[in-house]
Coordinates of N, CA and C and ligand atoms in Angstrom, one line a residue:
M324 N 141.3 25.4 84.6 CA 139.9 25.8 85.2 C 139.2 25.7 83.6
N325 N 138.0 25.5 83.5 CA 137.0 26.3 82.5 C 137.2 27.6 82.3
K326 N 137.3 27.6 80.9 CA 136.4 29.2 80.3 C 135.7 29.6 79.5
I327 N 135.6 29.9 79.9 CA 134.3 30.7 78.7 C 135.1 32.5 78.1
K328 N 135.1 32.2 77.0 CA 135.6 33.4 76.8 C 135.3 33.7 75.3
R329 N 134.6 35.4 75.6 CA 134.1 36.5 74.1 C 135.0 36.2 73.1
L330 N 134.4 35.8 72.1 CA 134.8 36.3 70.2 C 134.2 37.8 70.2
S331 N 135.6 38.4 70.4 CA 135.3 40.2 70.6 C 135.4 40.3 68.8
S332 N 134.9 40.9 68.4 CA 133.8 41.4 67.1 C 134.6 40.2 65.9
G333 N 134.1 38.2 66.6 CA 133.8 38.3 65.6 C 135.1 37.5 64.9
A334 N 134.9 37.7 63.1 CA 136.2 37.7 62.4 C 137.1 38.4 62.3
F335 N 137.6 39.4 63.3 CA 138.7 40.1 63.0 C 139.3 40.0 63.6
L336 N 139.5 38.3 64.6 CA 140.7 38.1 65.7 C 141.0 37.0 64.6
L337 N 140.3 36.1 63.5 CA 140.9 35.1 62.8 C 141.5 35.6 62.0
T338 N 142.7 34.5 61.7 CA 143.7 35.4 60.1 C 142.4 35.1 58.6
A339 N 142.7 35.3 57.5 CA 142.2 36.3 56.9 C 141.3 34.2 56.1
F340 N 142.2 33.7 56.2 CA 141.4 31.6 55.5 C 140.4 31.6 57.0
V341 N 140.5 31.3 57.6 CA 139.3 30.9 59.1 C 138.3 32.0 58.6
A342 N 137.8 33.1 58.2 CA 137.3 33.9 57.8 C 136.5 33.6 56.5
L343 N 137.0 32.7 55.8 CA 137.2 32.4 54.3 C 136.0 31.4 55.0
T344 N 136.4 30.3 56.1 CA 135.8 29.1 55.9 C 134.1 29.1 56.8
A345 N 133.8 27.4 56.2 CA 132.4 27.9 56.4 C 132.0 28.6 58.2
S346 N 131.1 28.7 58.1 CA 130.6 28.7 59.2 C 131.2 30.5 60.1
A347 N 132.6 30.3 59.7 CA 133.5 31.8 60.4 C 132.1 33.0 60.8
E348 N 132.6 33.6 61.8 CA 131.9 35.1 62.0 C 132.0 35.8 60.4
S349 N 131.0 36.3 60.9 CA 131.2 37.4 59.5 C 130.5 39.0 59.9
N350 N 131.0 40.0 59.2 CA 129.9 41.0 59.9 C 129.0 41.4 59.0
H351 N 128.2 40.5 57.6 CA 127.2 40.5 57.7 C 126.6 39.2 57.4
D352 N 125.4 40.1 58.2 CA 124.3 39.1 58.6 C 123.4 38.1 58.0
W353 N 123.5 36.9 57.6 CA 122.8 36.3 57.3 C 122.6 34.9 57.6
T354 N 121.1 34.4 56.8 CA 120.8 33.1 58.1 C 120.6 32.1 57.1
Y355 N 119.8 30.9 57.6 CA 119.3 30.0 56.1 C 117.7 29.8 56.1
N356 N 116.9 31.4 56.7 CA 115.7 31.6 56.2 C 114.5 32.9 56.2
G357 N 114.3 33.4 55.5 CA 113.8 34.5 55.3 C 114.4 35.7 54.6
E358 N 114.3 37.2 54.9 CA 114.5 37.5 54.0 C 116.4 38.3 53.9
H359 N 117.0 36.6 54.7 CA 118.6 36.8 54.4 C 119.3 35.3 54.5
G360 N 117.8 34.8 53.8 CA 118.3 33.9 53.9 C 118.9 33.2 52.5
P361 N 119.3 31.7 52.4 CA 120.8 31.5 51.5 C 119.7 31.7 48.8
E362 N 118.6 32.6 48.8 CA 118.2 32.5 48.4 C 118.8 34.6 47.7
H363 N 119.0 35.2 49.3 CA 119.8 36.2 49.0 C 120.8 36.4 50.1
W364 N 121.5 36.0 50.2 CA 122.9 35.8 50.1 C 123.4 37.2 49.3
A365 N 123.9 36.4 48.5 CA 124.2 37.3 47.5 C 123.9 38.7 47.6
E366 N 122.9 38.8 47.5 CA 122.5 40.8 48.1 C 123.1 41.1 49.4
I367 N 123.5 40.2 49.9 CA 124.4 40.5 51.4 C 125.0 41.5 51.4
S368 N 126.1 41.0 50.6 CA 127.6 42.0 50.6 C 128.1 41.2 48.7
K369 N 129.3 42.5 48.1 CA 129.0 41.9 46.7 C 130.3 40.5 46.9
D370 N 131.0 40.7 47.8 CA 132.4 39.5 48.7 C 131.4 38.2 48.7
F371 N 130.0 37.9 48.7 CA 128.7 36.8 48.7 C 128.4 36.5 47.1
H372 N 128.9 37.4 46.3 CA 128.5 36.4 45.0 C 128.8 35.2 44.0
A373 N 129.1 34.8 44.9 CA 129.5 33.5 44.6 C 128.1 32.5 44.9
C374 N 127.6 32.8 45.4 CA 126.3 32.0 46.6 C 125.1 32.5 45.2
E375 N 125.5 33.5 44.7 CA 124.5 33.4 43.3 C 124.9 33.2 41.9
D376 N 125.9 33.3 41.6 CA 127.0 33.3 40.2 C 127.6 32.2 40.0
G377 N 128.0 31.3 41.2 CA 128.5 30.0 41.4 C 128.4 29.1 40.2
R378 N 129.4 28.5 39.6 CA 128.9 27.5 39.1 C 129.4 25.7 39.1
A379 N 130.0 26.4 40.8 CA 130.0 24.8 41.2 C 129.5 24.7 42.8
E380 N 129.1 25.6 43.0 CA 128.3 25.4 44.9 C 127.7 24.1 45.3
S381 N 128.3 24.0 46.4 CA 128.0 23.4 47.1 C 126.6 23.5 47.8
P382 N 126.3 22.9 48.8 CA 125.8 21.5 48.8 C 125.6 20.3 47.2
I383 N 125.6 19.4 46.9 CA 125.3 19.0 45.5 C 124.7 18.1 46.3
N384 N 123.9 17.1 45.0 CA 123.4 16.1 44.6 C 124.0 14.9 44.6
I385 N 124.4 13.9 45.5 CA 125.0 12.6 44.9 C 125.2 11.6 44.6
E386 N 125.0 11.4 43.1 CA 124.4 10.3 41.8 C 125.5 9.8 40.7
G387 N 125.3 9.3 40.1 CA 126.0 8.8 39.4 C 127.6 9.3 39.7
A388 N 128.3 8.5 40.4 CA 129.6 8.7 40.5 C 130.5 7.8 39.8
K389 N 131.7 7.7 39.4 CA 132.0 7.6 38.4 C 133.4 6.8 39.2
K390 N 133.4 5.3 38.7 CA 135.3 4.8 39.5 C 136.2 5.9 39.3
A391 N 136.9 6.2 40.3 CA 138.3 7.0 40.2 C 139.7 6.1 40.0
P392 N 140.2 7.1 38.8 CA 140.8 6.4 38.1 C 141.7 5.5 39.0
A393 N 142.6 4.4 38.5 CA 143.9 4.1 39.3 C 145.2 4.8 40.5
D394 N 145.1 6.4 39.4 CA 146.4 6.9 39.8 C 146.1 8.1 40.8
M395 N 144.8 8.5 40.5 CA 144.7 9.5 41.4 C 144.9 9.6 43.3
P396 N 145.1 10.3 43.3 CA 145.9 10.5 44.6 C 145.0 10.1 45.9
R397 N 145.2 9.0 46.3 CA 144.5 9.0 48.0 C 144.8 9.6 49.6
L398 N 143.6 9.9 49.6 CA 144.0 10.2 52.2 C 144.7 9.8 52.3
K399 N 145.7 10.9 53.3 CA 145.7 9.7 53.9 C 145.7 10.8 55.5
I400 N 144.9 10.4 56.8 CA 144.7 11.2 57.4 C 146.0 11.1 58.7
T401 N 146.2 12.4 59.0 CA 147.2 12.2 60.5 C 146.1 13.4 61.6
Y402 N 145.5 12.4 61.9 CA 144.6 12.8 63.2 C 145.2 12.3 64.6
Q403 N 145.8 13.8 65.4 CA 145.8 13.2 66.7 C 144.6 13.9 68.2
P404 N 144.6 13.6 69.5 CA 143.8 14.2 70.4 C 143.6 15.7 70.0
L405 N 142.8 16.7 70.4 CA 143.0 17.5 70.0 C 142.4 18.2 71.5
P406 N 142.9 19.5 72.2 CA 141.6 20.0 73.2 C 140.8 20.9 73.3
I407 N 140.2 20.7 73.9 CA 138.5 21.1 73.6 C 138.1 22.8 73.1
D408 N 138.5 23.0 72.3 CA 137.2 24.5 72.0 C 136.4 24.4 71.3
I409 N 135.4 24.4 72.2 CA 133.8 24.9 71.5 C 132.6 26.2 70.8
A410 N 132.9 26.7 70.0 CA 132.5 28.3 69.0 C 130.7 27.6 69.0
N411 N 130.4 28.8 70.0 CA 129.2 28.9 68.5 C 129.4 30.3 68.0
T412 N 128.6 30.2 67.3 CA 129.3 30.8 65.6 C 128.3 31.8 65.5
G413 N 127.1 31.5 65.8 CA 125.5 32.0 65.5 C 125.2 31.3 64.4
H414 N 125.5 31.1 64.1 CA 125.2 29.8 62.4 C 125.3 28.1 62.7
S415 N 126.8 27.4 63.6 CA 126.3 26.8 63.9 C 127.5 25.6 65.2
I416 N 127.9 24.6 65.5 CA 128.4 24.2 67.0 C 130.0 24.5 66.0
Q417 N 130.9 24.9 66.4 CA 132.3 24.4 65.5 C 133.0 24.4 67.1
F418 N 134.0 23.4 66.1 CA 135.3 22.8 67.3 C 136.5 24.0 66.6
N419 N 137.6 24.2 67.0 CA 138.5 24.7 66.7 C 139.7 24.4 67.0
A420 N 140.7 23.8 65.8 CA 141.0 23.3 66.1 C 142.3 23.8 66.8
A421 N 143.5 22.9 67.4 CA 144.9 24.1 67.5 C 145.4 23.8 66.7
P422 N 146.0 25.3 65.7 CA 147.1 25.3 64.9 C 147.9 24.0 64.6
G423 N 148.1 23.0 63.1 CA 149.2 22.9 63.3 C 148.9 21.5 64.0
T424 N 148.1 21.4 64.7 CA 149.0 19.5 65.0 C 148.1 18.1 64.5
D425 N 146.6 18.6 63.8 CA 145.8 17.5 62.6 C 146.0 18.1 61.8
S426 N 146.5 16.8 60.4 CA 146.7 17.2 59.1 C 146.2 16.2 58.5
I427 N 146.0 16.0 57.2 CA 145.9 15.4 56.4 C 146.8 15.4 54.8
T428 N 146.4 14.4 54.4 CA 148.0 14.8 52.9 C 147.1 14.2 51.6
L429 N 147.1 14.8 50.1 CA 146.9 14.3 49.3 C 146.9 14.9 48.1
G430 N 147.2 13.6 47.7 CA 148.0 14.6 46.0 C 149.5 15.4 46.8
G431 N 150.1 15.0 47.8 CA 151.9 15.7 47.8 C 151.6 17.0 49.0
R432 N 150.2 17.4 48.7 CA 150.0 19.1 49.5 C 149.3 18.4 50.5
V433 N 150.0 18.9 51.9 CA 149.5 18.8 53.3 C 148.3 19.9 54.0
Y434 N 147.5 19.5 54.6 CA 146.8 20.4 54.5 C 145.9 20.2 56.5
Q435 N 146.2 21.3 56.6 CA 145.9 21.0 58.0 C 144.6 22.1 58.7
L436 N 144.6 20.5 59.9 CA 142.5 21.3 60.5 C 142.1 22.5 61.2
V437 N 141.4 23.0 60.4 CA 141.2 24.5 61.4 C 140.0 24.5 61.9
Q438 N 139.0 24.0 61.4 CA 137.7 23.5 62.1 C 137.1 22.1 62.5
F439 N 135.5 21.7 62.5 CA 135.0 21.7 62.6 C 133.7 22.3 63.2
H440 N 132.4 21.3 62.1 CA 130.8 21.9 62.8 C 130.0 21.0 61.7
F441 N 129.1 21.3 62.5 CA 127.7 20.8 62.0 C 126.8 20.7 61.7
H442 N 125.7 20.8 60.1 CA 124.0 21.1 60.3 C 123.7 19.7 60.1
A443 N 122.6 20.0 60.4 CA 121.5 19.6 60.5 C 119.7 19.7 60.3
P444 N 119.5 19.0 59.2 CA 119.7 17.9 58.6 C 121.6 18.1 57.9
G445 N 121.8 16.7 57.2 CA 123.0 16.8 56.9 C 122.5 17.6 55.3
E446 N 124.1 18.5 55.0 CA 123.7 19.6 54.1 C 123.6 18.7 52.8
E447 N 124.9 18.1 51.7 CA 125.1 17.0 50.9 C 123.9 15.9 50.8
R448 N 123.2 16.0 49.6 CA 122.3 14.7 49.6 C 122.6 13.2 48.9
F449 N 122.1 11.7 49.1 CA 122.4 11.5 48.4 C 121.5 10.4 47.6
A450 N 121.2 9.9 46.6 CA 119.8 10.4 45.5 C 119.3 10.8 46.2
G451 N 119.5 12.6 46.3 CA 118.3 12.5 47.2 C 117.7 13.0 48.4
K452 N 118.2 11.8 48.8 CA 117.9 11.9 50.7 C 119.2 12.4 51.0
E453 N 118.7 13.2 52.4 CA 119.7 13.6 53.8 C 119.5 13.3 54.6
S454 N 121.1 12.9 55.5 CA 120.4 12.3 56.7 C 120.5 13.7 58.0
V455 N 120.0 12.9 59.2 CA 119.8 13.4 60.3 C 120.9 14.9 60.5
M456 N 122.5 14.5 60.4 CA 123.3 15.9 61.1 C 124.3 15.8 60.1
D457 N 125.2 16.2 59.8 CA 126.7 16.1 59.0 C 127.5 16.6 60.4
A458 N 128.9 16.3 59.9 CA 130.3 16.9 60.3 C 130.8 18.1 59.2
H459 N 131.3 19.1 59.0 CA 132.1 19.4 58.1 C 134.2 19.6 58.6
L460 N 134.5 18.9 58.4 CA 135.8 19.3 58.3 C 136.7 20.2 58.5
V461 N 137.2 21.6 57.8 CA 137.6 22.6 57.6 C 139.0 22.1 57.2
H462 N 140.1 22.4 56.1 CA 141.7 21.5 56.3 C 141.7 23.2 55.0
H463 N 142.4 23.4 55.6 CA 144.0 24.6 55.0 C 145.1 24.9 54.8
S464 N 145.4 24.6 53.3 CA 147.0 24.2 52.9 C 147.6 25.2 52.7
D465 N 149.7 25.0 53.1 CA 150.4 26.0 53.3 C 150.2 27.3 51.5
D466 N 149.6 26.7 51.0 CA 149.4 27.4 49.7 C 148.1 27.6 49.3
D467 N 146.9 27.9 50.2 CA 146.1 28.7 50.0 C 144.8 27.7 49.9
K468 N 144.7 27.0 49.4 CA 143.8 25.6 49.1 C 142.7 25.2 50.7
L469 N 141.8 24.7 49.9 CA 140.6 25.1 50.8 C 140.3 23.5 51.1
L470 N 140.5 21.9 52.2 CA 139.8 20.7 51.4 C 139.0 20.7 52.7
V471 N 137.3 20.1 52.7 CA 136.9 19.7 53.3 C 136.3 18.5 53.6
L472 N 136.2 17.5 54.7 CA 136.4 16.7 54.4 C 134.9 16.4 55.1
A473 N 133.5 15.7 54.2 CA 132.0 15.0 55.2 C 131.9 14.3 54.9
V474 N 131.2 14.0 57.1 CA 130.8 12.6 57.3 C 129.3 13.1 57.9
Q475 N 128.0 11.9 57.3 CA 126.7 11.9 57.5 C 126.8 10.7 58.6
F476 N 125.9 11.4 60.1 CA 125.1 10.8 60.2 C 123.8 9.7 60.8
K477 N 124.1 8.3 61.5 CA 123.1 7.6 60.8 C 122.4 7.5 62.8
I478 N 121.3 7.3 62.9 CA 120.6 6.5 64.0 C 121.2 5.7 64.0
G479 N 121.5 5.1 65.3 CA 121.1 3.9 66.0 C 121.7 3.7 67.2
D480 N 122.4 2.8 68.3 CA 122.3 3.3 69.6 C 123.6 3.3 70.4
Q481 N 125.2 3.4 69.6 CA 126.6 3.9 69.9 C 126.2 5.1 70.1
P482 N 125.9 5.8 71.2 CA 127.1 7.7 70.6 C 127.8 8.3 70.3
N483 N 128.2 9.1 69.4 CA 129.7 9.3 68.9 C 130.5 9.8 70.4
S484 N 131.4 9.3 70.3 CA 132.5 10.0 71.7 C 132.5 11.6 71.9
V485 N 133.3 11.9 70.7 CA 133.2 13.2 70.1 C 132.1 14.0 70.1
I486 N 130.9 13.7 69.8 CA 129.7 14.5 70.0 C 129.5 15.0 71.5
Q487 N 129.9 14.2 71.5 CA 128.8 13.7 73.7 C 130.0 14.4 74.8
T488 N 131.3 14.5 73.8 CA 132.3 15.2 74.8 C 131.8 16.4 74.2
M489 N 132.0 16.8 73.6 CA 131.1 18.6 73.1 C 129.4 18.8 73.6
L490 N 128.1 17.9 73.9 CA 127.3 18.1 73.8 C 127.5 19.2 75.3
D491 N 128.1 18.9 76.0 CA 127.7 19.0 77.8 C 128.7 20.5 77.9
R492 N 129.5 21.3 77.0 CA 130.0 22.6 77.2 C 130.1 23.1 75.9
I493 N 128.7 23.1 75.0 CA 128.0 24.2 73.9 C 128.1 25.1 74.9
P494 N 128.7 26.7 74.5 CA 128.4 27.7 75.2 C 126.8 28.6 74.5
H495 N 125.6 28.4 75.7 CA 124.9 28.7 74.7 C 124.5 30.2 74.1
E496 N 125.7 31.4 74.4 CA 125.3 32.4 73.9 C 125.6 32.7 71.9
K497 N 125.3 33.6 71.5 CA 125.8 33.3 70.1 C 127.7 33.8 70.0
G498 N 128.4 33.8 69.9 CA 129.5 34.5 69.9 C 130.6 33.8 70.6
A499 N 129.9 33.5 71.7 CA 130.8 32.9 73.3 C 132.2 31.5 72.5
E500 N 132.5 31.7 73.2 CA 133.4 29.8 73.0 C 133.6 29.7 75.0
F501 N 133.9 28.4 74.0 CA 134.4 27.3 75.1 C 135.7 26.5 74.8
K502 N 136.8 26.8 75.8 CA 138.1 26.3 75.6 C 138.4 25.6 76.5
V503 N 138.9 24.1 76.9 CA 139.5 24.4 77.7 C 140.7 22.7 77.4
K504 N 142.3 22.8 78.2 CA 143.2 21.4 77.6 C 143.5 20.9 77.9
A505 N 142.9 20.8 79.8 CA 142.7 19.6 80.2 C 141.5 18.5 79.3
V506 N 141.0 18.5 78.3 CA 139.5 17.5 77.2 C 139.8 17.5 76.3
M507 N 140.2 16.3 76.2 CA 140.7 16.4 74.4 C 140.1 15.6 73.8
V508 N 139.9 15.5 72.3 CA 138.9 14.6 71.9 C 140.0 14.0 70.4
N509 N 140.0 12.9 69.8 CA 140.5 13.3 68.7 C 138.9 13.1 67.7
P510 N 139.5 14.4 66.5 CA 138.5 14.5 65.2 C 138.4 12.9 64.5
L511 N 139.9 11.5 64.9 CA 139.9 10.3 63.7 C 138.1 9.7 64.6
D512 N 137.2 10.0 65.3 CA 136.5 9.6 66.3 C 134.9 9.4 65.5
L513 N 135.7 11.0 65.0 CA 134.1 11.1 64.2 C 134.1 10.9 62.5
L514 N 135.0 10.3 62.0 CA 135.7 9.6 60.7 C 134.8 7.8 60.8
P515 N 133.7 7.8 59.8 CA 134.2 6.0 59.6 C 134.7 5.2 59.7
K516 N 134.6 3.5 59.9 CA 136.4 2.7 59.9 C 136.3 2.7 58.1
D517 N 134.8 2.2 57.5 CA 136.0 2.5 56.0 C 136.1 4.1 55.4
T518 N 137.0 4.0 55.1 CA 137.4 4.9 54.3 C 136.8 5.1 52.5
G519 N 135.7 4.6 51.9 CA 135.7 5.3 51.1 C 134.8 6.5 50.9
Y520 N 135.8 7.0 49.9 CA 134.5 8.9 49.8 C 134.5 8.3 48.5
Y521 N 133.2 9.9 48.5 CA 133.0 9.5 47.4 C 134.5 11.6 47.0
T522 N 134.2 12.4 45.9 CA 135.4 13.2 45.7 C 135.3 14.1 44.5
Y523 N 134.8 15.5 44.8 CA 134.9 15.9 43.7 C 135.1 18.0 43.9
S524 N 134.9 19.1 42.8 CA 135.0 20.4 43.7 C 133.8 20.8 44.1
D525 N 134.1 21.7 45.1 CA 133.2 22.5 45.3 C 132.9 24.2 45.7
S526 N 132.6 24.1 46.3 CA 132.5 25.3 47.5 C 132.4 25.3 49.1
L527 N 131.9 25.6 49.5 CA 132.2 26.9 50.9 C 130.6 26.5 50.8
T528 N 129.6 25.3 51.8 CA 128.2 25.9 51.6 C 127.8 27.1 51.9
T529 N 128.3 28.5 53.1 CA 127.7 29.6 53.7 C 128.5 30.3 53.1
P530 N 128.4 31.7 53.6 CA 128.9 32.4 52.7 C 130.6 32.8 53.1
P531 N 131.3 33.3 52.3 CA 131.0 33.2 50.9 C 130.9 32.9 49.4
C532 N 130.3 31.9 50.5 CA 130.2 30.5 49.2 C 131.8 30.4 48.3
S533 N 132.7 30.7 48.6 CA 134.1 30.0 47.6 C 134.1 29.3 46.8
E534 N 134.7 29.7 46.1 CA 134.4 27.8 45.1 C 136.1 27.6 44.8
G535 N 136.4 26.0 44.8 CA 138.0 26.1 44.4 C 138.2 24.2 45.6
V536 N 137.0 24.0 46.3 CA 137.2 23.4 47.4 C 137.2 22.3 47.3
T537 N 138.2 21.6 47.5 CA 138.7 20.5 47.4 C 137.2 19.5 48.7
W538 N 136.3 18.9 47.6 CA 135.6 17.7 48.7 C 135.7 16.4 48.6
I539 N 135.8 16.1 49.7 CA 135.7 14.9 50.0 C 134.9 13.9 50.9
E540 N 133.6 13.4 50.6 CA 133.2 12.8 51.0 C 132.9 11.1 51.8
F541 N 132.7 11.1 53.1 CA 132.8 9.5 53.4 C 131.2 8.5 53.1
K542 N 131.8 7.7 52.3 CA 130.5 7.4 52.4 C 130.0 6.0 53.2
E543 N 130.4 6.0 54.1 CA 129.6 4.7 55.1 C 129.5 6.3 56.0
P544 N 128.0 5.8 56.3 CA 126.9 6.7 57.7 C 128.3 6.6 58.9
V545 N 128.3 7.4 60.2 CA 128.6 7.2 61.4 C 127.1 6.9 62.3
I546 N 127.4 6.0 63.4 CA 126.5 6.0 64.3 C 125.9 7.4 65.5
I547 N 125.5 7.7 65.6 CA 125.6 8.4 66.8 C 123.8 8.1 67.0
T548 N 123.2 8.6 68.3 CA 121.9 8.3 69.1 C 120.8 9.1 68.5
Q549 N 120.1 9.2 69.0 CA 118.8 9.9 68.3 C 119.1 11.3 69.5
Q550 N 119.3 10.7 70.9 CA 118.9 12.4 71.5 C 120.6 13.2 71.1
Q551 N 121.6 12.5 70.7 CA 123.0 13.8 70.2 C 122.5 15.1 69.0
P552 N 121.6 13.5 67.3 CA 120.9 15.3 67.5 C 119.7 15.9 68.3
D553 N 119.8 15.1 68.7 CA 118.0 16.7 69.1 C 119.0 17.3 69.8
A554 N 119.6 17.0 70.6 CA 121.1 18.7 71.8 C 121.2 19.2 70.9
M555 N 121.3 18.6 69.6 CA 122.6 19.3 68.8 C 121.4 20.7 68.0
Q556 N 120.4 20.2 67.6 CA 119.2 21.1 67.4 C 118.4 22.1 67.8
R557 N 118.6 21.7 69.5 CA 118.6 22.0 70.4 C 119.0 24.2 69.9
F558 N 120.5 24.0 69.6 CA 121.0 25.5 69.6 C 120.5 25.4 67.3
Y559 N 121.2 25.0 66.7 CA 120.8 25.3 64.9 C 120.4 23.6 64.7
H560 N 118.9 24.4 64.2 CA 118.4 23.2 63.6 C 118.0 24.3 61.9
G561 N 118.3 23.1 60.8 CA 117.9 24.3 60.2 C 119.0 24.4 58.9
N562 N 120.3 24.6 59.5 CA 121.5 24.7 58.7 C 122.0 24.3 57.9
Q563 N 120.6 24.1 56.8 CA 121.2 23.6 55.1 C 121.1 24.6 54.0
R564 N 122.4 24.4 53.3 CA 121.4 25.6 52.3 C 121.1 24.5 51.7
P565 N 120.4 25.1 50.4 CA 119.8 24.4 49.6 C 120.4 22.9 48.8
V566 N 120.2 22.3 47.8 CA 121.2 21.8 47.1 C 120.7 22.7 45.5
Q567 N 122.9 22.4 45.2 CA 123.0 23.7 44.2 C 123.2 22.5 42.9
A568 N 123.1 23.2 41.7 CA 123.2 22.2 40.4 C 125.2 21.9 40.3
L569 N 124.7 20.2 39.8 CA 126.7 20.4 39.1 C 126.5 20.8 38.1
N570 N 125.8 21.7 37.8 CA 126.8 21.6 35.7 C 127.9 21.5 35.7
G571 N 127.3 19.5 35.4 CA 128.5 19.2 34.5 C 129.5 18.9 35.4
R572 N 129.9 18.5 36.9 CA 130.9 19.0 37.6 C 130.6 16.7 37.4
D573 N 132.2 16.2 37.4 CA 132.3 14.9 37.6 C 132.5 15.1 39.2
I574 N 131.1 13.3 40.0 CA 131.7 13.1 40.9 C 132.2 11.7 40.8
W575 N 134.1 11.9 41.9 CA 134.8 10.7 41.7 C 134.6 9.2 42.8
E576 N 134.2 7.7 42.7 CA 134.7 7.2 43.6 C 135.2 6.6 44.4
V577 N 136.1 6.9 45.2 CA 137.0 6.4 45.7 C 137.3 4.3 47.2
N578 N 137.3 4.3 46.9 CA 137.2 2.9 48.0 C 138.5 2.7 48.4
Ligands
ZN636 ZN1 129.9 23.2 56.3

């Protein structure tokens, strides 16, 4: 049976780290424009100070990457199909991963997939250009480290199967969640075939803008049809934080 569940009190039901991750619901009302927009996030709560005084903030413009040294640890992805669980968070459309199911490994540390969500247009820029939409896959390790895998989308003639499976089931009401065990998606189908990526140290792109997040940004975009971002943008259009200063951070290119 299909089930629409209300997220009572939003973040209170979630564990602390989920509250920290992008797009989890917050008590503090923030938006992408107007008086609660990105330039005012730090004024909304003391907890959001990094949104203003942070020095390693996200998103960035990716340009001038250096070749990664040969001994830099490589990413290993272990994803398998997950039961569908879609939340309309009030800031984006988010897929909540079944705990402990999907993980990635980097440098001996295992990170569990917590959720993934979408921004339209895409948040990271590439030599100043934005994509039509992106996905951020948020991961958490046992020792409280966060890692985001980011995928950019590009318009073509092939719909993406994960997005398509989600589109018909997005709850219209903010704060609502749609969960059903019978329908599965594999987050692997959101990722490009070419596993080359850029990596850098960054932050969450949403309040509290916490830093120390490892970012892995796939170089190859994934094809979607125009209808897919159009449908997603009926829920959220412009949930994109402005580009933040690099402040001397290195961007590494891994092939
Ligand atoms: Zn995000």
